[in-house]
Amino acid sequence: VKGALLNVVLSKNESETPSWQGETGVDYTQYRHAGGDAHVNLLYTNKGFSIDFLLNGNKRRDVMGEDMLARHTLNSGMTEISQHNRALVHVNRGTVRLGMDYTFANEDKLSLAYYLKGDKVLSDRDAFTSYLDLSKPENKSESTSLVRDDGHSAIHNIRLQYDGHAGISAGADFTRYHSPSVLDYQDTNGSRTDMINNTRQDVSRWSVFLNKTHSFASGWGLNYGVHGGYASSKNYSEYLYDQGAGYEMDEEALEDNTQKEYIADIFAEVSKSFGERFSATVGLKGEYFKSDYASSRENMNLWNEGALFPTVSLSYTFSPRHILQFDISSDKTYPGYWQVSPQVTPLNSYSEVAGNPLLKPYRTYEGQMVYIFRQKYMLVAFCEYTPDYFVQLPYQSDTELKTVFRFENMDYSLEAGLAVIIPFNVGRFWNSRITLRGWRMQEKNDNFHGISYNREAYLGLAHMSNTFNLCDKPNLKMTIDGQYVTPGAIQGIYDLGSMYEISAGLKWTFLNDRASLTLKGDDIFASSIPRTIKINQGNQWSRMRKLNDERCLKLSFVWKFGGYKEREHDSIDTSRFGK
């Protein structure tokens, strides 16, 4: 574990006779285009055996786009680029999960689960770009780009776990990911470019773990364990160009590489309650991580390092109405497999996405102190320090008229601030929660493509959620939520404008609380993304307005039977898969 661990043991109340429970639901969503999804959850129990089944599917179309103005300095001259981008993305997605648990007479439990997720994404993008030489206004050119990206992916996961009544937990996990895609790129910019980019990613990942917990009569607790893992990612990318005599492969641009990773963890955690007022938990995890990269051009070691991750959780109870908590946690984030692969994907005649083989993982150290008073109000002080933090940023090339989007490491990112949480009720009619947050953020990079930055910003956030009990019979509730973030946020060389979001919904619960019908509007004013995104650092200058399909009207129907309550399942980590 990389954070505080809370082990909750629930009492069993299993029927001696077989029983079925379940839930089914359907959603209609209206963005710019209509979409929807449906799901079915079933649970069967019989004495110590249970089986749960989940099936859901989703279909939607998203409209995306940007309008950009850039000034690109090249060879002591400046070119103004004006660009209009639009895209229509078709998404079809489905998930299946089948889990089985068997509890023995001594309360030991054996669990087996299979998870499958597949999706197909088809996007059509077009871009119109104009180039104006500011020193010679008569030198103006235009280009039109058309891109069709057709890809699909499938994730298979199998997990076996044994939880013993004596505090032993052991298991094994296997994940398989497969994702081929075809990108058809056509561009007219003086001359015509007709290119096909075929890519494929195959990832196999194994892991095993063994944990043990002890509880002692003196109030001490001990939790320790080991974890081992191995992953192999094969990434393939080829480019075929039509020069008038059919498509021919560009052998020099062919990329075929394999990344192999080995990981070993060992951790220990000690907890102790000192009377009824003070409790403490302290843990330390040691990690060894190695990653090797091999292609037809080179073999190299990406990372080969060890790291320590401390965790601390302290709680002091002055009285049942006044509690002070202090937490420290740490973690590590690794880049995706495509992000360190040196392939290039064109977006239009002026922009492209590139991999970064020099990208490094980053660590995160978080600390917070929480004071809870009158059992409901919270005052929070927090700090987060992230050395080598990485994020995708654009830079204007100094050798050609191209903007390259690439994940880049910074020296560090630092955030610190205060927050207050205020819940209140007005009788049974109105239940509300207000969150106010103010913080300072800083990002530093001494070497970003020839320029350096050390930037800071002060931000504020106000969030309010409200639930109104309109009536009991029929059971009608209304929700209104709102959030506002002040302008001035930064992300690398980006300057972000203000953001706010208003959502509202109406829920009718009927059939003795077994069924519900919900109508909700999300992001009613289509304002949840920054109004403006600017860059003005060194010789990098641009202005961009994004068009995203965020505003949505959603109508949902859910029906439950047999007293069904949704089970919690371990999520599958897919953060490093895909592009």
Coordinates of C-alpha atoms in Angstrom, one line a residue:
V1 CA 0.0 0.0 0.0
K2 CA 1.1 3.5 -0.8
G3 CA -1.4 5.3 1.5
A4 CA -3.3 4.7 4.7
L5 CA -4.9 1.2 5.0
L6 CA -8.3 0.7 6.5
N7 CA -9.2 -3.0 6.9
V8 CA -13.0 -3.4 7.4
V9 CA -14.3 -6.9 8.2
L10 CA -18.0 -7.2 7.5
S11 CA -20.2 -9.6 9.4
K12 CA -21.7 -12.4 7.1
N13 CA -25.4 -12.9 6.7
E14 CA -25.6 -15.5 4.0
S15 CA -28.8 -17.3 3.3
E16 CA -29.0 -21.0 3.5
T17 CA -31.2 -21.0 0.4
P18 CA -30.2 -19.8 -3.1
S19 CA -31.0 -16.2 -3.8
W20 CA -30.8 -13.9 -6.8
Q21 CA -30.2 -10.1 -6.7
G22 CA -29.7 -7.7 -9.5
E23 CA -29.9 -4.4 -11.2
T24 CA -30.6 -3.2 -14.7
G25 CA -30.5 0.2 -16.2
V26 CA -30.5 2.2 -19.4
D27 CA -29.3 5.8 -20.1
Y28 CA -30.1 8.2 -22.9
T29 CA -27.5 10.9 -23.4
Q30 CA -27.8 14.0 -25.5
Y31 CA -24.6 15.8 -26.3
R32 CA -24.5 17.4 -29.7
H33 CA -25.4 13.9 -30.9
A34 CA -27.5 11.3 -29.1
G35 CA -26.0 8.3 -27.4
G36 CA -26.7 5.9 -24.6
D37 CA -25.6 3.0 -22.5
A38 CA -27.2 0.0 -20.8
H39 CA -26.1 -2.3 -18.0
V40 CA -27.0 -5.5 -16.2
N41 CA -25.6 -6.6 -12.8
L42 CA -26.6 -10.0 -11.4
L43 CA -25.6 -11.7 -8.1
Y44 CA -26.3 -15.3 -7.1
T45 CA -25.6 -16.6 -3.6
N46 CA -25.9 -20.1 -2.2
K47 CA -24.5 -20.8 1.2
G48 CA -20.7 -20.1 0.9
F49 CA -20.8 -19.7 -2.9
S50 CA -21.5 -16.5 -4.8
I51 CA -21.3 -15.5 -8.5
D52 CA -21.6 -12.0 -9.8
F53 CA -22.0 -10.9 -13.4
L54 CA -21.7 -7.5 -14.9
L55 CA -22.4 -6.4 -18.5
N56 CA -22.6 -2.9 -19.9
G57 CA -22.4 -1.2 -23.3
N58 CA -22.0 2.4 -24.4
K59 CA -22.4 4.1 -27.7
R60 CA -21.8 7.9 -28.4
R61 CA -20.5 10.5 -30.8
D62 CA -18.4 13.4 -29.7
V63 CA -17.6 16.7 -31.4
M64 CA -14.2 18.1 -30.7
G65 CA -12.1 20.9 -32.0
E66 CA -9.8 23.9 -31.6
D67 CA -9.3 27.3 -33.1
M68 CA -5.7 28.4 -32.8
L69 CA -3.6 31.4 -33.6
A70 CA 0.2 31.0 -33.4
R71 CA 3.3 33.1 -34.2
H72 CA 6.2 30.9 -35.1
T73 CA 9.8 32.3 -35.1
L74 CA 12.0 30.5 -37.6
N75 CA 15.3 31.6 -39.2
S76 CA 14.9 35.1 -37.7
G77 CA 11.5 35.5 -39.4
M78 CA 8.0 35.2 -38.0
T79 CA 5.1 33.4 -39.5
E80 CA 1.5 33.7 -38.3
I81 CA -0.5 30.5 -38.3
S82 CA -4.2 30.5 -38.1
Q83 CA -5.9 27.1 -37.8
H84 CA -9.5 25.8 -37.6
N85 CA -9.8 22.1 -36.4
R86 CA -12.9 20.0 -36.0
A87 CA -13.4 16.3 -35.3
L88 CA -16.2 13.8 -35.0
V89 CA -15.4 10.8 -32.8
H90 CA -17.6 7.6 -32.8
V91 CA -17.2 5.4 -29.7
N92 CA -18.6 2.0 -29.1
R93 CA -17.6 0.3 -25.8
G94 CA -18.5 -2.8 -23.9
T95 CA -17.5 -4.4 -20.6
V96 CA -18.0 -7.9 -19.1
R97 CA -17.0 -9.1 -15.7
L98 CA -17.6 -12.5 -14.2
G99 CA -16.6 -13.2 -10.6
M100 CA -16.9 -16.2 -8.3
D101 CA -16.3 -16.4 -4.5
Y102 CA -16.3 -19.4 -2.2
T103 CA -16.1 -19.0 1.5
F104 CA -15.0 -22.1 3.5
A105 CA -16.3 -23.1 6.9
N106 CA -13.3 -21.5 8.6
E107 CA -14.1 -18.1 6.8
D108 CA -11.3 -18.5 4.3
K109 CA -12.3 -17.1 0.9
L110 CA -11.2 -18.0 -2.6
S111 CA -12.0 -15.5 -5.4
L112 CA -11.7 -15.8 -9.2
A113 CA -12.6 -13.0 -11.6
Y114 CA -12.5 -12.5 -15.3
Y115 CA -12.7 -9.0 -16.9
L116 CA -13.1 -8.1 -20.6
K117 CA -13.3 -4.6 -22.0
G118 CA -13.4 -3.8 -25.7
D119 CA -13.9 -0.6 -27.6
K120 CA -13.9 0.7 -31.1
V121 CA -13.1 4.3 -31.8
L122 CA -13.4 6.0 -35.2
S123 CA -12.4 9.7 -35.5
D124 CA -12.6 12.0 -38.5
R125 CA -10.7 15.2 -38.3
D126 CA -10.3 18.1 -40.7
A127 CA -8.1 21.2 -40.4
F128 CA -7.8 24.3 -42.4
T129 CA -4.5 26.2 -41.8
S130 CA -3.2 29.5 -43.2
Y131 CA 0.4 30.7 -43.1
L132 CA 1.3 34.4 -43.3
D133 CA 4.9 35.6 -43.4
L134 CA 4.7 38.8 -41.3
S135 CA 7.8 40.3 -43.0
K136 CA 6.4 39.6 -46.4
P137 CA 2.6 39.7 -46.2
E138 CA 2.3 38.7 -49.9
N139 CA 3.7 35.3 -49.0
K140 CA 0.6 33.6 -47.8
S141 CA -0.3 29.9 -48.2
E142 CA -3.1 27.6 -47.1
S143 CA -3.5 23.9 -46.4
T144 CA -6.3 21.4 -45.8
S145 CA -5.8 18.3 -43.8
L146 CA -8.0 15.2 -43.5
V147 CA -7.3 12.5 -40.9
R148 CA -9.3 9.3 -40.3
D149 CA -8.1 7.2 -37.3
D150 CA -9.8 3.8 -37.0
G151 CA -8.7 1.8 -34.0
H152 CA -10.0 -0.7 -31.5
S153 CA -8.7 -2.3 -28.3
A154 CA -9.4 -5.2 -26.0
I155 CA -8.4 -5.8 -22.4
H156 CA -8.5 -9.2 -20.8
N157 CA -7.8 -9.6 -17.0
I158 CA -7.8 -12.7 -14.8
R159 CA -7.4 -12.4 -11.0
L160 CA -7.1 -15.2 -8.5
Q161 CA -7.1 -14.3 -4.8
Y162 CA -7.1 -16.2 -1.5
D163 CA -8.0 -14.4 1.8
G164 CA -7.4 -16.5 4.9
H165 CA -9.0 -16.0 8.3
A166 CA -5.6 -15.8 9.9
G167 CA -4.8 -12.5 8.1
I168 CA -3.1 -14.0 5.0
S169 CA -3.9 -12.7 1.5
A170 CA -2.3 -14.0 -1.6
G171 CA -3.1 -13.8 -5.3
A172 CA -2.0 -13.6 -8.9
D173 CA -3.1 -11.3 -11.7
F174 CA -2.7 -11.4 -15.5
T175 CA -3.7 -8.6 -18.0
R176 CA -3.5 -8.8 -21.7
Y177 CA -4.0 -5.7 -23.9
H178 CA -4.3 -5.6 -27.7
S179 CA -4.8 -2.4 -29.7
P180 CA -4.3 -2.1 -33.5
S181 CA -5.2 1.1 -35.4
V182 CA -5.0 2.5 -38.9
L183 CA -4.5 6.3 -39.5
D184 CA -5.2 7.7 -43.0
Y185 CA -3.7 11.1 -43.4
Q186 CA -4.1 13.4 -46.4
D187 CA -2.8 16.9 -46.6
T188 CA -2.6 19.6 -49.4
N189 CA 0.0 22.3 -48.7
G190 CA 1.4 23.2 -52.1
S191 CA 2.1 19.6 -52.7
R192 CA -0.1 16.6 -51.7
T193 CA 0.7 14.2 -48.9
D194 CA -1.1 10.8 -48.8
M195 CA 0.0 8.6 -45.9
I196 CA -1.2 5.6 -44.0
N197 CA 0.1 4.9 -40.5
N198 CA -0.4 1.4 -39.2
T199 CA 0.2 0.9 -35.5
R200 CA -0.2 -1.9 -33.0
Q201 CA 0.4 -2.4 -29.3
D202 CA 0.4 -5.7 -27.4
V203 CA 0.9 -5.7 -23.7
S204 CA 1.2 -8.7 -21.3
R205 CA 1.4 -8.1 -17.6
W206 CA 1.8 -10.5 -14.7
S207 CA 1.8 -9.9 -11.0
V208 CA 1.8 -11.9 -7.8
F209 CA 1.4 -10.8 -4.1
L210 CA 1.4 -12.1 -0.6
N211 CA 0.3 -10.1 2.4
K212 CA 0.0 -10.9 6.1
T213 CA -1.6 -9.0 8.9
H214 CA -1.4 -9.4 12.7
S215 CA -3.5 -7.9 15.5
F216 CA -2.2 -8.0 19.0
A217 CA -4.1 -7.6 22.3
S218 CA -2.0 -4.7 23.3
G219 CA -3.5 -2.6 20.5
W220 CA -0.6 -3.0 18.1
G221 CA -1.2 -4.1 14.5
L222 CA 1.3 -5.2 11.9
N223 CA 0.8 -5.5 8.1
Y224 CA 3.5 -6.6 5.7
G225 CA 3.9 -8.2 2.3
V226 CA 5.7 -8.6 -1.0
H227 CA 4.7 -8.0 -4.6
G228 CA 6.4 -9.0 -7.9
G229 CA 5.5 -8.2 -11.4
Y230 CA 6.6 -8.4 -15.0
A231 CA 5.3 -6.6 -18.1
S232 CA 6.1 -6.8 -21.8
S233 CA 4.9 -4.2 -24.3
K234 CA 5.4 -4.6 -28.1
N235 CA 4.9 -1.4 -30.0
Y236 CA 4.8 -1.3 -33.8
S237 CA 4.4 1.7 -36.2
E238 CA 4.8 1.8 -40.0
Y239 CA 4.3 4.6 -42.5
L240 CA 3.3 4.1 -46.1
Y241 CA 3.3 7.0 -48.6
D242 CA 1.6 7.2 -52.0
Q243 CA 4.0 8.9 -54.4
G244 CA 1.7 8.3 -57.5
A245 CA 2.6 4.6 -58.0
G246 CA 0.8 3.1 -55.0
Y247 CA 1.7 3.0 -51.3
E248 CA 5.3 2.3 -50.4
M249 CA 6.7 1.8 -46.9
D250 CA 9.2 4.3 -45.5
E251 CA 11.8 1.9 -44.1
E252 CA 13.6 4.6 -42.1
A253 CA 10.5 5.6 -40.2
L254 CA 9.6 2.0 -39.2
E255 CA 9.4 1.6 -35.4
D256 CA 9.3 -1.9 -33.9
N257 CA 10.3 -2.0 -30.2
T258 CA 9.8 -4.1 -27.1
Q259 CA 9.7 -2.7 -23.5
K260 CA 10.3 -5.2 -20.7
E261 CA 9.7 -4.3 -17.1
Y262 CA 10.5 -6.0 -13.8
I263 CA 9.2 -4.8 -10.5
A264 CA 9.6 -6.1 -6.9
D265 CA 8.0 -4.5 -3.8
I266 CA 8.3 -5.2 -0.1
F267 CA 6.3 -3.2 2.5
A268 CA 5.6 -3.2 6.2
E269 CA 3.1 -1.1 8.2
V270 CA 2.7 -0.8 12.0
S271 CA -0.4 0.6 13.7
K272 CA -1.1 1.4 17.4
S273 CA -4.0 2.8 19.4
F274 CA -2.9 4.7 22.5
G275 CA -6.0 4.8 24.6
E276 CA -9.1 6.3 23.1
R277 CA -7.6 9.5 22.0
F278 CA -4.5 8.8 19.9
S279 CA -3.8 6.3 17.1
A280 CA -0.9 6.1 14.6
T281 CA 0.0 4.1 11.5
V282 CA 3.4 4.2 10.0
G283 CA 4.5 2.3 6.8
L284 CA 7.4 2.0 4.4
K285 CA 7.5 0.4 1.0
G286 CA 10.7 -0.4 -0.9
E287 CA 10.5 -0.8 -4.6
Y288 CA 12.9 -2.0 -7.3
F289 CA 12.0 -1.2 -10.9
K290 CA 13.9 -2.0 -14.1
S291 CA 12.8 -1.3 -17.7
D292 CA 14.7 -2.4 -20.8
Y293 CA 14.0 -1.1 -24.3
A294 CA 15.0 -3.0 -27.5
S295 CA 14.4 -2.1 -31.1
S296 CA 16.1 -2.7 -34.5
R297 CA 18.1 0.5 -34.0
E298 CA 19.2 0.3 -30.3
N299 CA 19.0 -1.5 -27.0
M300 CA 18.9 0.6 -23.9
N301 CA 18.0 0.6 -20.2
L302 CA 15.2 3.1 -19.6
W303 CA 15.1 2.9 -15.8
N304 CA 16.9 0.8 -13.2
E305 CA 16.4 2.2 -9.8
G306 CA 15.1 1.6 -6.3
A307 CA 12.8 3.9 -4.3
L308 CA 11.3 4.2 -0.8
F309 CA 7.7 5.3 -0.2
P310 CA 6.8 6.3 3.4
T311 CA 3.3 6.6 4.8
V312 CA 2.2 8.2 8.1
S313 CA -1.3 8.5 9.5
L314 CA -2.0 10.1 12.9
S315 CA -5.3 10.9 14.6
Y316 CA -5.9 12.6 17.9
T317 CA -9.4 12.9 19.3
F318 CA -9.8 15.9 21.7
S319 CA -13.5 14.9 22.1
P320 CA -16.1 13.1 19.9
R321 CA -16.8 16.5 18.3
H322 CA -13.2 17.6 17.7
I323 CA -10.6 15.5 15.9
L324 CA -7.2 16.3 14.4
Q325 CA -5.7 14.1 11.6
F326 CA -2.3 14.2 9.9
D327 CA -1.3 12.1 6.8
I328 CA 1.7 11.7 4.7
S329 CA 1.7 9.5 1.6
S330 CA 4.0 8.9 -1.4
D331 CA 3.7 7.3 -4.8
K332 CA 5.3 6.9 -8.2
T333 CA 3.8 7.4 -11.7
Y334 CA 5.3 5.8 -14.8
P335 CA 4.7 7.1 -18.4
G336 CA 2.7 5.0 -20.9
Y337 CA 4.4 2.7 -23.2
W338 CA 3.6 4.7 -26.3
Q339 CA 4.8 7.9 -24.6
V340 CA 8.5 6.7 -24.5
S341 CA 8.3 5.1 -28.0
P342 CA 9.9 7.5 -30.7
Q343 CA 7.0 7.4 -33.1
V344 CA 5.4 10.5 -34.7
T345 CA 1.7 10.9 -35.4
P346 CA 0.5 13.8 -37.6
L347 CA -2.5 15.8 -36.4
N348 CA -2.6 18.3 -39.4
S349 CA -0.1 20.1 -41.6
Y350 CA 1.2 22.2 -38.6
S351 CA 0.9 19.9 -35.6
E352 CA 2.1 16.4 -34.7
V353 CA 2.4 14.1 -31.6
A354 CA 5.8 12.6 -30.8
G355 CA 7.1 10.1 -28.3
N356 CA 9.9 10.9 -25.8
P357 CA 12.4 8.0 -25.1
L358 CA 14.0 10.2 -22.4
L359 CA 10.9 10.6 -20.4
K360 CA 11.3 9.7 -16.7
P361 CA 8.8 8.5 -14.1
Y362 CA 7.9 11.0 -11.3
R363 CA 7.3 10.7 -7.6
T364 CA 4.6 12.3 -5.6
Y365 CA 4.9 13.3 -1.9
E366 CA 1.6 14.5 -0.3
G367 CA 0.9 15.7 3.2
Q368 CA -2.3 17.1 4.8
M369 CA -3.6 18.1 8.2
V370 CA -7.4 17.9 8.8
Y371 CA -9.2 19.4 11.8
I372 CA -12.8 18.2 12.2
F373 CA -14.9 20.3 14.5
R374 CA -18.4 19.8 15.7
Q375 CA -18.3 16.4 13.9
K376 CA -18.9 18.0 10.5
Y377 CA -16.9 21.1 9.7
M378 CA -13.4 20.5 8.2
L379 CA -10.3 22.7 7.9
V380 CA -7.6 21.2 5.7
A381 CA -4.0 22.3 5.1
F382 CA -2.3 20.4 2.2
C383 CA 1.0 20.2 0.3
E384 CA 2.1 18.2 -2.7
Y385 CA 5.6 18.0 -4.1
T386 CA 6.3 16.2 -7.4
P387 CA 9.9 16.1 -8.7
D388 CA 10.3 15.2 -12.4
Y389 CA 6.5 15.8 -12.9
F390 CA 5.6 15.2 -16.6
V391 CA 2.7 16.4 -18.8
Q392 CA 2.1 16.7 -22.5
L393 CA 3.2 20.2 -23.8
P394 CA 3.6 21.8 -27.2
Y395 CA 6.7 23.4 -28.5
Q396 CA 7.4 25.2 -31.8
S397 CA 10.2 23.6 -33.7
D398 CA 13.3 25.7 -34.4
T399 CA 14.0 23.8 -37.7
E400 CA 10.6 23.7 -39.4
L401 CA 7.1 25.1 -39.2
K402 CA 5.8 22.5 -36.9
T403 CA 4.3 22.4 -33.4
V404 CA 5.2 19.2 -31.6
F405 CA 3.1 17.8 -28.7
R406 CA 5.3 15.7 -26.4
F407 CA 5.3 14.5 -22.8
E408 CA 8.1 16.4 -21.0
N409 CA 9.6 16.2 -17.5
M410 CA 9.8 19.3 -15.4
D411 CA 12.2 19.9 -12.5
Y412 CA 9.3 19.8 -10.1
S413 CA 5.7 20.8 -9.4
L414 CA 4.7 22.2 -6.0
E415 CA 1.2 22.9 -4.7
A416 CA 0.2 24.0 -1.2
G417 CA -2.9 25.6 0.3
L418 CA -5.9 25.6 2.6
A419 CA -9.5 24.3 2.3
V420 CA -12.6 24.5 4.4
I421 CA -15.6 22.2 4.0
I422 CA -19.0 23.4 5.4
P423 CA -22.0 21.2 5.4
F424 CA -25.4 22.5 6.5
N425 CA -29.1 21.5 6.5
V426 CA -32.3 23.5 6.4
G427 CA -34.7 21.0 8.0
R428 CA -35.3 18.0 5.9
F429 CA -35.8 20.1 2.8
W430 CA -32.3 21.3 1.9
N431 CA -29.0 19.5 2.4
S432 CA -25.9 21.4 1.2
R433 CA -22.1 21.2 1.2
I434 CA -19.8 24.1 0.5
T435 CA -16.0 23.7 -0.3
L436 CA -13.7 26.7 -0.4
R437 CA -10.1 26.2 -1.5
G438 CA -7.1 28.5 -2.0
W439 CA -3.7 27.3 -3.0
R440 CA -0.4 28.3 -4.6
M441 CA 1.0 26.3 -7.5
Q442 CA 4.6 26.4 -8.9
E443 CA 6.2 24.6 -11.8
K444 CA 9.9 24.8 -12.7
N445 CA 11.8 23.6 -15.7
D446 CA 15.4 24.8 -16.5
N447 CA 15.6 23.2 -19.9
F448 CA 12.5 23.2 -22.1
H449 CA 13.7 23.3 -25.7
G450 CA 16.1 26.2 -25.2
I451 CA 14.0 28.2 -22.7
S452 CA 13.5 27.9 -18.9
Y453 CA 10.6 28.8 -16.7
N454 CA 9.9 29.0 -13.0
R455 CA 6.2 29.9 -12.8
E456 CA 3.8 30.4 -9.9
A457 CA 0.1 31.1 -9.6
Y458 CA -2.4 31.7 -6.8
L459 CA -5.8 30.1 -7.3
G460 CA -9.2 29.8 -5.7
L461 CA -12.0 27.3 -6.0
A462 CA -15.6 27.4 -4.7
H463 CA -17.8 24.4 -4.9
M464 CA -21.4 23.9 -3.7
S465 CA -23.6 20.8 -3.9
N466 CA -27.3 21.0 -3.0
T467 CA -30.0 18.3 -2.5
F468 CA -33.6 19.4 -2.1
N469 CA -36.2 16.9 -0.9
L470 CA -39.2 18.1 -2.8
C471 CA -41.6 15.6 -1.4
D472 CA -41.8 12.1 0.1
K473 CA -44.8 10.7 -1.7
P474 CA -43.9 10.6 -4.5
N475 CA -40.2 10.5 -3.6
L476 CA -38.8 13.5 -5.5
K477 CA -35.3 15.0 -5.1
M478 CA -33.6 17.8 -6.9
T479 CA -29.9 18.4 -7.1
I480 CA -28.0 21.6 -8.1
D481 CA -24.2 21.7 -8.1
G482 CA -21.9 24.5 -9.0
Q483 CA -18.1 25.1 -9.1
Y484 CA -15.9 28.0 -10.1
V485 CA -12.1 28.1 -10.5
T486 CA -10.4 31.5 -10.7
P487 CA -8.3 32.2 -13.9
G488 CA -4.5 32.0 -13.8
A489 CA -3.9 28.3 -13.5
I490 CA -0.7 27.1 -15.2
Q491 CA 0.4 23.9 -16.8
G492 CA 4.0 24.1 -18.0
I493 CA 4.1 26.9 -20.5
Y494 CA 0.3 27.0 -20.7
D495 CA -1.8 29.8 -19.1
L496 CA -5.4 28.7 -18.5
G497 CA -8.5 30.9 -18.2
S498 CA -11.3 30.6 -15.7
M499 CA -13.6 27.6 -15.5
Y500 CA -17.0 27.1 -14.0
E501 CA -19.7 24.4 -14.1
I502 CA -23.3 24.2 -13.3
S503 CA -25.3 20.9 -13.2
A504 CA -28.8 20.2 -12.1
G505 CA -31.0 17.0 -11.8
L506 CA -34.3 15.6 -10.8
K507 CA -34.7 12.1 -9.4
W508 CA -37.9 10.1 -8.8
T509 CA -37.6 7.0 -6.7
F510 CA -40.6 4.5 -6.7
L511 CA -41.6 0.9 -6.4
N512 CA -40.5 0.9 -2.7
D513 CA -37.1 2.4 -3.6
R514 CA -36.4 -0.4 -6.1
A515 CA -36.6 1.8 -9.2
S516 CA -35.5 5.3 -10.1
L517 CA -35.9 7.7 -13.0
T518 CA -33.4 10.6 -13.2
L519 CA -33.2 13.6 -15.5
K520 CA -29.9 15.5 -15.3
G521 CA -28.2 18.3 -17.1
D522 CA -24.4 18.4 -16.8
D523 CA -22.2 21.4 -17.6
I524 CA -25.3 23.4 -18.6
F525 CA -23.3 26.4 -19.8
A526 CA -20.5 24.4 -21.5
S527 CA -17.9 26.1 -19.4
S528 CA -16.1 23.3 -17.6
I529 CA -12.9 23.7 -19.7
P530 CA -10.8 26.9 -19.8
R531 CA -12.3 29.6 -21.9
T532 CA -8.8 30.5 -23.2
I533 CA -5.5 28.7 -23.4
K534 CA -2.5 30.9 -23.9
I535 CA 1.3 30.5 -24.4
N536 CA 3.7 33.4 -24.1
Q537 CA 7.1 32.0 -23.0
G538 CA 10.3 32.9 -24.7
N539 CA 9.8 32.6 -28.4
Q540 CA 6.7 30.4 -27.9
W541 CA 3.5 32.2 -28.6
S542 CA -0.1 31.0 -29.3
R543 CA -3.7 31.4 -28.4
M544 CA -6.3 28.6 -28.5
R545 CA -10.0 28.1 -27.8
K546 CA -11.2 24.6 -27.4
L547 CA -14.5 23.2 -28.4
N548 CA -15.4 20.1 -26.4
D549 CA -18.7 18.2 -26.2
E550 CA -19.2 18.6 -22.4
R551 CA -22.8 19.8 -22.1
C552 CA -25.1 16.9 -21.7
L553 CA -28.8 16.1 -21.0
K554 CA -29.1 12.6 -19.5
L555 CA -32.2 10.5 -18.8
S556 CA -31.6 7.3 -16.7
F557 CA -33.7 4.5 -15.5
V558 CA -32.5 1.9 -12.9
W559 CA -34.4 -1.1 -11.5
K560 CA -33.2 -3.3 -8.6
F561 CA -34.5 -6.5 -7.2
G562 CA -33.6 -8.8 -4.3
G563 CA -32.2 -6.1 -2.2
Y564 CA -29.2 -5.6 -4.6
K565 CA -26.3 -3.5 -3.5
E566 CA -23.4 -2.9 -5.8
R567 CA -20.2 -4.7 -5.0
E568 CA -16.8 -3.1 -4.9
H569 CA -14.3 -4.6 -7.3
D570 CA -10.6 -4.0 -7.8
S571 CA -10.2 -1.7 -10.8
I572 CA -7.9 -2.7 -13.7
D573 CA -4.9 -0.3 -14.1
T574 CA -5.0 0.7 -17.8
S575 CA -3.2 4.1 -17.3
R576 CA -0.1 3.0 -19.4
F577 CA -2.0 1.4 -22.3
G578 CA -2.8 3.0 -25.6
K579 CA -1.9 6.3 -27.1

